[in-house]
PDB file of C-alpha atoms in Angstrom:
ATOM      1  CA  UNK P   1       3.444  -4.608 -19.545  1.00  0.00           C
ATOM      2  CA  UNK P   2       3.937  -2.891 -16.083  1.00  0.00           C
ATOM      3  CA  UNK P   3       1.886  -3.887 -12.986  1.00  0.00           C
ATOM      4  CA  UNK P   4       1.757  -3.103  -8.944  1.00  0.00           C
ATOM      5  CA  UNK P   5      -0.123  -5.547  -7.806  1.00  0.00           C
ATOM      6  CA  UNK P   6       0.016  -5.801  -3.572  1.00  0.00           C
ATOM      7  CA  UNK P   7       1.472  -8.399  -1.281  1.00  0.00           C
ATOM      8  CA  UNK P   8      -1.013  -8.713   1.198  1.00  0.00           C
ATOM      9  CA  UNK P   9       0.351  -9.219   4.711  1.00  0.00           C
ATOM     10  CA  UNK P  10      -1.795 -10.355   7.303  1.00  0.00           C
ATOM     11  CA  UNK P  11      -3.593  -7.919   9.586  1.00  0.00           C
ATOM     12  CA  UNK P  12      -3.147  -8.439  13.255  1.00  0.00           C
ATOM     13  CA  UNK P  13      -6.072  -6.983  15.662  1.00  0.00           C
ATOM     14  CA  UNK P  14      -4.262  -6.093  19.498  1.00  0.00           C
ATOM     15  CA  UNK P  15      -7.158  -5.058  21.783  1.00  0.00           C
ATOM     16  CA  UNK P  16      -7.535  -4.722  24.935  1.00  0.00           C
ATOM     17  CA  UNK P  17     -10.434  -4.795  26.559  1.00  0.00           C
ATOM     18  CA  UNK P  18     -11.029  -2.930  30.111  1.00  0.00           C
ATOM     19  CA  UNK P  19     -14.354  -2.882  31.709  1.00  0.00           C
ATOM     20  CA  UNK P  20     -14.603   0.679  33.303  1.00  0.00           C
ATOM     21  CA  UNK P  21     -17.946   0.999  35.241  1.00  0.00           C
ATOM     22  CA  UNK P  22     -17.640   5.139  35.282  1.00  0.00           C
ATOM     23  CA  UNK P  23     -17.578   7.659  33.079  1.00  0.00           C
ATOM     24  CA  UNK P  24     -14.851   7.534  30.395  1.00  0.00           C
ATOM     25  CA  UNK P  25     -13.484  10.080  28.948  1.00  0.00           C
ATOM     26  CA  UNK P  26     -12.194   9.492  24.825  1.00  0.00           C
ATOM     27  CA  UNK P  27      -8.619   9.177  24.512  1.00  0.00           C
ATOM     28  CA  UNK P  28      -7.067  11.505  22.175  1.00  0.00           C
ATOM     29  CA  UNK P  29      -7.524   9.215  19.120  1.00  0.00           C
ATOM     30  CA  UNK P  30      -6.011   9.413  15.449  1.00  0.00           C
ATOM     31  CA  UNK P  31      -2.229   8.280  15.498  1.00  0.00           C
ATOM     32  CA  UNK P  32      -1.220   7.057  11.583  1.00  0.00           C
ATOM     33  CA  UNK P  33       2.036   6.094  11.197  1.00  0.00           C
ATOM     34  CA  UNK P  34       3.232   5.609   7.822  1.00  0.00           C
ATOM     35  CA  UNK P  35       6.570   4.182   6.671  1.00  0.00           C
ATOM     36  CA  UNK P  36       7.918   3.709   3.001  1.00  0.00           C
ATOM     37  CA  UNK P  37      10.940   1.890   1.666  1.00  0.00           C
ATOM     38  CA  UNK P  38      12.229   1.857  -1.851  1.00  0.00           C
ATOM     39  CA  UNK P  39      14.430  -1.541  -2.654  1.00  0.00           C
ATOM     40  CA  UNK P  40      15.960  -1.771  -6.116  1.00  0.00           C
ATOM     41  CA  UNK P  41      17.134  -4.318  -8.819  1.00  0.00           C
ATOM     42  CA  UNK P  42      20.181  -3.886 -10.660  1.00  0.00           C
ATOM     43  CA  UNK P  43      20.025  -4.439 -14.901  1.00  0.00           C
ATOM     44  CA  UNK P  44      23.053  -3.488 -16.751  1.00  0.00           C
ATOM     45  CA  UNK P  45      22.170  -3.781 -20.642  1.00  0.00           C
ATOM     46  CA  UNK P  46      23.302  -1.305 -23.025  1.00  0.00           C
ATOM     47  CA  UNK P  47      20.382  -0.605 -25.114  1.00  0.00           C
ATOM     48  CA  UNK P  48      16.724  -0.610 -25.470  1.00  0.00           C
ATOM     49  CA  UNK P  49      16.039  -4.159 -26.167  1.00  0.00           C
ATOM     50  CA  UNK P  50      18.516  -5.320 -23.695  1.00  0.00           C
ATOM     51  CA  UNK P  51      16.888  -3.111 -20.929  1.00  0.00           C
ATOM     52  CA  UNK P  52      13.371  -4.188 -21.155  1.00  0.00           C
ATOM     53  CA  UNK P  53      14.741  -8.099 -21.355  1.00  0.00           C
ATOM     54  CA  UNK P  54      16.471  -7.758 -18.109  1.00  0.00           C
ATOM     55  CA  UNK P  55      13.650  -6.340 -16.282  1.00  0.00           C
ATOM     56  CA  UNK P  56      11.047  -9.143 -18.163  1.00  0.00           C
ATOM     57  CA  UNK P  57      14.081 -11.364 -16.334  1.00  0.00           C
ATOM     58  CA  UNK P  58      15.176  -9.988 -12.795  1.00  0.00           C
ATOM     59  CA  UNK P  59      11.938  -7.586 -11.645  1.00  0.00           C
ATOM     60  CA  UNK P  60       9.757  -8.351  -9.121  1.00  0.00           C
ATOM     61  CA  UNK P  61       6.765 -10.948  -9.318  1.00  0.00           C
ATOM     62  CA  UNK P  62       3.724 -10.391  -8.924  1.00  0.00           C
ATOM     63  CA  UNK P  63       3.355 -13.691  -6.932  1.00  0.00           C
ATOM     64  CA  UNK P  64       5.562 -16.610  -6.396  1.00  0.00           C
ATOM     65  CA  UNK P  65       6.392 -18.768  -9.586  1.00  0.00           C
ATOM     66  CA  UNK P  66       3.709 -15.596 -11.990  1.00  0.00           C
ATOM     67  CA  UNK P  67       5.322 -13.043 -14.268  1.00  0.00           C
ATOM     68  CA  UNK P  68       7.953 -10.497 -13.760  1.00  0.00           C
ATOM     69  CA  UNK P  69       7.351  -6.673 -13.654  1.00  0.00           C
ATOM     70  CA  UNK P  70       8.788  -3.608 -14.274  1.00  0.00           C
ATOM     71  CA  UNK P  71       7.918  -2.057 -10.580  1.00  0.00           C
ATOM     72  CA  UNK P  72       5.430  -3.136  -8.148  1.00  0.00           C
ATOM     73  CA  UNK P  73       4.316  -1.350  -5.049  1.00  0.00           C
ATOM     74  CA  UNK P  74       3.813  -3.796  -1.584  1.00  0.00           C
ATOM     75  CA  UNK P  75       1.448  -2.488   1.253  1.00  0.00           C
ATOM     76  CA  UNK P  76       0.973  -3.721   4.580  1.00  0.00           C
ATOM     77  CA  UNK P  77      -1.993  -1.776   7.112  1.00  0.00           C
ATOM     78  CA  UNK P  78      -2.496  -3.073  10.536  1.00  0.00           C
ATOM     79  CA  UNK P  79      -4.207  -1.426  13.227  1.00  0.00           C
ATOM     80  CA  UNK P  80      -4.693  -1.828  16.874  1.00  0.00           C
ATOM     81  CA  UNK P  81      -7.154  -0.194  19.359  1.00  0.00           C
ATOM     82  CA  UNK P  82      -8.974  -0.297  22.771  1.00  0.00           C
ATOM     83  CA  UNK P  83     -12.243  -0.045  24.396  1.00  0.00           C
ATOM     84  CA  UNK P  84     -14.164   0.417  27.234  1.00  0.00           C
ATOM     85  CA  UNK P  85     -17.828   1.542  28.692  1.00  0.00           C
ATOM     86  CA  UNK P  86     -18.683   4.813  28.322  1.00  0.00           C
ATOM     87  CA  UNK P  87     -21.900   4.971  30.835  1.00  0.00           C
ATOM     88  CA  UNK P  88     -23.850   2.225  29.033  1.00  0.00           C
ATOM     89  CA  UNK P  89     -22.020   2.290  25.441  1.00  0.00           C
ATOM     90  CA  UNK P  90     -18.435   1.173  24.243  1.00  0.00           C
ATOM     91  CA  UNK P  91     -16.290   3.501  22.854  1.00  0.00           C
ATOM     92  CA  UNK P  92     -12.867   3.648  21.514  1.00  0.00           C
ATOM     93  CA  UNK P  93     -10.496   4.560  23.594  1.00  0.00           C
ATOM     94  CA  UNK P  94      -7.635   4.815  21.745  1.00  0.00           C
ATOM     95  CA  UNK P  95      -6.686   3.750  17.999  1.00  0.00           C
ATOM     96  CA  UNK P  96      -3.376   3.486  16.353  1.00  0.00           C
ATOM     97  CA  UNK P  97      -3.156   2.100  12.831  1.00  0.00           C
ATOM     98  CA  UNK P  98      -0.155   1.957  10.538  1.00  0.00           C
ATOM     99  CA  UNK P  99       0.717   1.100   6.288  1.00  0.00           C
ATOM    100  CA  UNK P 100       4.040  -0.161   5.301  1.00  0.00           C
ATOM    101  CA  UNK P 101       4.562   0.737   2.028  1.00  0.00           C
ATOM    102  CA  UNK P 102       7.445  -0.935  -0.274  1.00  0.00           C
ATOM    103  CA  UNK P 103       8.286   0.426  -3.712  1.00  0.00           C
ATOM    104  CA  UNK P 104      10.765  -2.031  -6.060  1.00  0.00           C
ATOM    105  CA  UNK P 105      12.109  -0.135  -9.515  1.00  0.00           C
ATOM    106  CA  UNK P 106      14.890  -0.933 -11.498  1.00  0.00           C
ATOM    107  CA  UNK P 107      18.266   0.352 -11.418  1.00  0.00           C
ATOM    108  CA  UNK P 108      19.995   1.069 -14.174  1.00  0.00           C
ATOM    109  CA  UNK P 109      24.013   0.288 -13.510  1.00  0.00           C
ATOM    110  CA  UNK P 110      25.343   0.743 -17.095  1.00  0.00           C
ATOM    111  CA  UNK P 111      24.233   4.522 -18.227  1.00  0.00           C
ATOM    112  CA  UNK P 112      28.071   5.381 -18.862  1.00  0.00           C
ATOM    113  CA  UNK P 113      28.363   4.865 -22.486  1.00  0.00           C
ATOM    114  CA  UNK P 114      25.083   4.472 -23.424  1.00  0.00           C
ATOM    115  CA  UNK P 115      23.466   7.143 -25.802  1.00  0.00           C
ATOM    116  CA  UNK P 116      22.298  10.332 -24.303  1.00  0.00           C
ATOM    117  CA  UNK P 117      18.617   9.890 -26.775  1.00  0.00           C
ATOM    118  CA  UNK P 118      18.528   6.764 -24.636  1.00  0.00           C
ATOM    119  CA  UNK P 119      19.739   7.906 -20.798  1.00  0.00           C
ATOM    120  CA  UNK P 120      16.748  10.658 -21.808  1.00  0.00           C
ATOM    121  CA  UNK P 121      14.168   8.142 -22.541  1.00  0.00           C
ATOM    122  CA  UNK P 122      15.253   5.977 -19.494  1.00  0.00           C
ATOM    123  CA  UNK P 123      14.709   9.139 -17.603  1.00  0.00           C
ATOM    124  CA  UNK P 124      10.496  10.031 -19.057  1.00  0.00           C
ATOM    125  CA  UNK P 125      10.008   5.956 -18.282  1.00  0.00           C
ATOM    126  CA  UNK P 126      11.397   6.165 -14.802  1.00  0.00           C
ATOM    127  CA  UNK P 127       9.175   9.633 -14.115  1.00  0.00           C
ATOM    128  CA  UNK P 128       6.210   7.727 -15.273  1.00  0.00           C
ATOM    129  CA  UNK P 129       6.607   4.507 -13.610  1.00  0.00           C
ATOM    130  CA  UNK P 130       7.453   5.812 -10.183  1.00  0.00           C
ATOM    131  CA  UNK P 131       4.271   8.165 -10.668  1.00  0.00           C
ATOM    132  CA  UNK P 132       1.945   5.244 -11.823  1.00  0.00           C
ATOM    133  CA  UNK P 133       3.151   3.488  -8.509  1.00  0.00           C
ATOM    134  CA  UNK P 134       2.672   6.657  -6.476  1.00  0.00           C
ATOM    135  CA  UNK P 135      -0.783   6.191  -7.444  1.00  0.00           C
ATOM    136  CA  UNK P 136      -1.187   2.707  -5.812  1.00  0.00           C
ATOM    137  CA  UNK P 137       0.239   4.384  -2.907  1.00  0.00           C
ATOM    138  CA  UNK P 138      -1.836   6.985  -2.340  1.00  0.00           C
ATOM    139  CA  UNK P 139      -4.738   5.102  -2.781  1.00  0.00           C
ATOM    140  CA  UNK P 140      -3.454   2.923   0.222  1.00  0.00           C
ATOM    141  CA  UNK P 141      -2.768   6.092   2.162  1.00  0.00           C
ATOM    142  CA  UNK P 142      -6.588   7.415   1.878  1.00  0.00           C
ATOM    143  CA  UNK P 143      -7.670   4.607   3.080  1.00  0.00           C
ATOM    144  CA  UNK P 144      -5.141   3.358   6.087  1.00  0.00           C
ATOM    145  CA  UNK P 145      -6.403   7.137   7.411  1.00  0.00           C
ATOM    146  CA  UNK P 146     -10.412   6.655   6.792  1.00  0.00           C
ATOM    147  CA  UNK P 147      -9.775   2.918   8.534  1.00  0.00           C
ATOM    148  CA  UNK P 148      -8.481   5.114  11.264  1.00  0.00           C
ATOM    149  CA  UNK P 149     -11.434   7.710  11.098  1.00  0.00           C
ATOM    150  CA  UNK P 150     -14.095   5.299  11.583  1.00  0.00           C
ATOM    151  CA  UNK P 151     -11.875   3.125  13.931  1.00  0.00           C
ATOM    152  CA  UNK P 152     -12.195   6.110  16.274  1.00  0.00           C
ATOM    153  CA  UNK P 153     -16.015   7.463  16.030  1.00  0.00           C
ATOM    154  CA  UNK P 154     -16.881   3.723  16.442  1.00  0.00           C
ATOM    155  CA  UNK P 155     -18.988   2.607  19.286  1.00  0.00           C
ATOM    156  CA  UNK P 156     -22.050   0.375  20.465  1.00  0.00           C
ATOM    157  CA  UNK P 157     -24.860   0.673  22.642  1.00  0.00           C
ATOM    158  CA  UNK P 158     -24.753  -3.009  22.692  1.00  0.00           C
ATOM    159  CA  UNK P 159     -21.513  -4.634  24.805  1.00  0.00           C
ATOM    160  CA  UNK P 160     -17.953  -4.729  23.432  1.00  0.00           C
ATOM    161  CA  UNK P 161     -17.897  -7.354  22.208  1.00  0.00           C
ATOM    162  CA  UNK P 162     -20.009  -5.786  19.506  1.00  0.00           C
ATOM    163  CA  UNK P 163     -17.560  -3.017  18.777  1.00  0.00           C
ATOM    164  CA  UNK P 164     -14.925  -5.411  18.850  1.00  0.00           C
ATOM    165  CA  UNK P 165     -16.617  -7.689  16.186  1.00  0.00           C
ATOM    166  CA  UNK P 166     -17.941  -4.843  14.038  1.00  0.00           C
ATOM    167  CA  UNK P 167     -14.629  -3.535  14.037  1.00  0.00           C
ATOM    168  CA  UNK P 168     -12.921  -6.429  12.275  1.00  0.00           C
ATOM    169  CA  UNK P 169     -15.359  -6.971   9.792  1.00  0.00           C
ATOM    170  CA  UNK P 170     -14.719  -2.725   8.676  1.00  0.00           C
ATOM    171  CA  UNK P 171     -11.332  -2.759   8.804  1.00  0.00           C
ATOM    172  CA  UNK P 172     -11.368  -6.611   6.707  1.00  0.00           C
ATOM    173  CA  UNK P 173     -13.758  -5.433   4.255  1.00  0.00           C
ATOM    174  CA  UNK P 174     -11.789  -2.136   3.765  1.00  0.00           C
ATOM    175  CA  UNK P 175      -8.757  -4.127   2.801  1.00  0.00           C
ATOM    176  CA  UNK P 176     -10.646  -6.067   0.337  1.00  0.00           C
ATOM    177  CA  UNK P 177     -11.889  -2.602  -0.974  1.00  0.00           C
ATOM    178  CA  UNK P 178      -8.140  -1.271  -1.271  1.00  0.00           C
ATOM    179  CA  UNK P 179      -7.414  -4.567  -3.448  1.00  0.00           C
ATOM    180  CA  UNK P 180      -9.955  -3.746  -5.695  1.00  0.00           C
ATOM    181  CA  UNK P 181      -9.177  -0.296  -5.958  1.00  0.00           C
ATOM    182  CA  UNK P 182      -5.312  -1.252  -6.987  1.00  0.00           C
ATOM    183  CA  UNK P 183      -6.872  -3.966  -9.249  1.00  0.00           C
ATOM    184  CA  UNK P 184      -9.354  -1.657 -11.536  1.00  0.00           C
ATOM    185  CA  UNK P 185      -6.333   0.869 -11.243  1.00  0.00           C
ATOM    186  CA  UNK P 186      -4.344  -1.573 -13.137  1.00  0.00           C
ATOM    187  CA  UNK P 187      -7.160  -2.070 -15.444  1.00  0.00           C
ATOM    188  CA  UNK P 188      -7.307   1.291 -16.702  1.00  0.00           C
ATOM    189  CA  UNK P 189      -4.261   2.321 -16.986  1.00  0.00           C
ATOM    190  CA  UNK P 190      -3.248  -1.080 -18.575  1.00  0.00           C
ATOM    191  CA  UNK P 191      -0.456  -1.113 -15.565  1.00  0.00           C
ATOM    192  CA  UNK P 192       0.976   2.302 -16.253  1.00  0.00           C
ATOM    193  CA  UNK P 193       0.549   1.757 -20.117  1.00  0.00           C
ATOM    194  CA  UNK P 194      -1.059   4.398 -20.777  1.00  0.00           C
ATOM    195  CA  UNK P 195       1.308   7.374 -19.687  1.00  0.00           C
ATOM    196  CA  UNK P 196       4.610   5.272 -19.513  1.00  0.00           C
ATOM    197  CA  UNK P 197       6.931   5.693 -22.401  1.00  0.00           C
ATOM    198  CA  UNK P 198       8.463   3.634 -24.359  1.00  0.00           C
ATOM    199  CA  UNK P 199      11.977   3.019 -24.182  1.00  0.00           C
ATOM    200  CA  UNK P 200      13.561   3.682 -27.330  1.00  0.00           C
ATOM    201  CA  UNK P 201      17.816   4.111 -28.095  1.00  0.00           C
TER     202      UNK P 201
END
């Protein structure tokens, strides 16, 4: 079995708030950085079976003390933004958000002197598994940039403290969305099950 389940890292709001009594221009808005790692495991075995028993043994978890994977995918998206009056209403003023994504995958240190039928087959499981996790990670990438779409167009006729309040409860219930999303992902694909090949020697 193969999962990517996410590490969820908490989300820290930085706002400022400044209380402009004049017209405000917006603030060229929309800045998404995004930043990816891959960190690897070694597993030296020598065929099939021993392969798939050092990953069962030495990949990641998919919490502390649960079962070992295969691969997993991490994200992190935080955001941060500020505010002001506009005339009456309170606008963004400028919005910056950002996803930290972390891919783990095995690394195979013993390929000399293994069979080329199995080197081959180590090769279509790798292509798969790095694509199934791809898929976790562009599903995080959609939405760290529609958290920043609607970070931006939102305002309040209200006060700010409004906007500031409504804003936290989108961006928290967008998260919960994104776990979700990675969850049924999971589900039907049976963690990568589906289109990842066997190993065989």
């Amino acid at each position: 079995m193969w999962t990517s389940l996410l590490r969820v890292q908490p989300v820290w709001l930085i706002v400022t708030l400044s209380l402009i009594l004049f017209l405000l221009p917006r603030a060229v808005l929309g800045d998404v950085t995004i930043r990816s790692q891959t960190n690897l495991y070694e597993i030296g075995g020598g065929t099939a079976e021993e392969l798939i028993k050092e990953m069962a043994e030495k990949g990641p978890l998919d919490a502390p003390g649960a079962t070992r994977h295969w691969a997993r995918t991490n994200w992190r998206i935080s955001w941060q933004y500020r505010y002001a009056y506009r005339g009456q209403t309170c606008v963004m003023t400028a919005v910056w958000t950002e996803l930290d994504l972390e891919f783990i995958y095995p690394l195979w240190t013993r390929k000399t002197g293994a069979s080329a039928h199995l080197k081959s087959s180590w090769g279509a499981m790798m292509r798969e598994l790095e694509a199934h996790e791809q898929g976790h990670a562009d599903m995080a990438i959609d939405m760290v940039e529609e958290i920043d779409r609607t970070l931006e167009a939102m305002e309040s006729d209200i006060s700010c403290e409004r906007l500031n309040a409504d804003a936290r409860r989108f961006g928290q219930a967008k998260l919960a969305e994104l776990r979700q999303q990675d969850i049924d992902y999971d589900r039907e694909t049976r963690h990568g099950a589906t289109t990842i090949p066997p190993l065989r020697d």
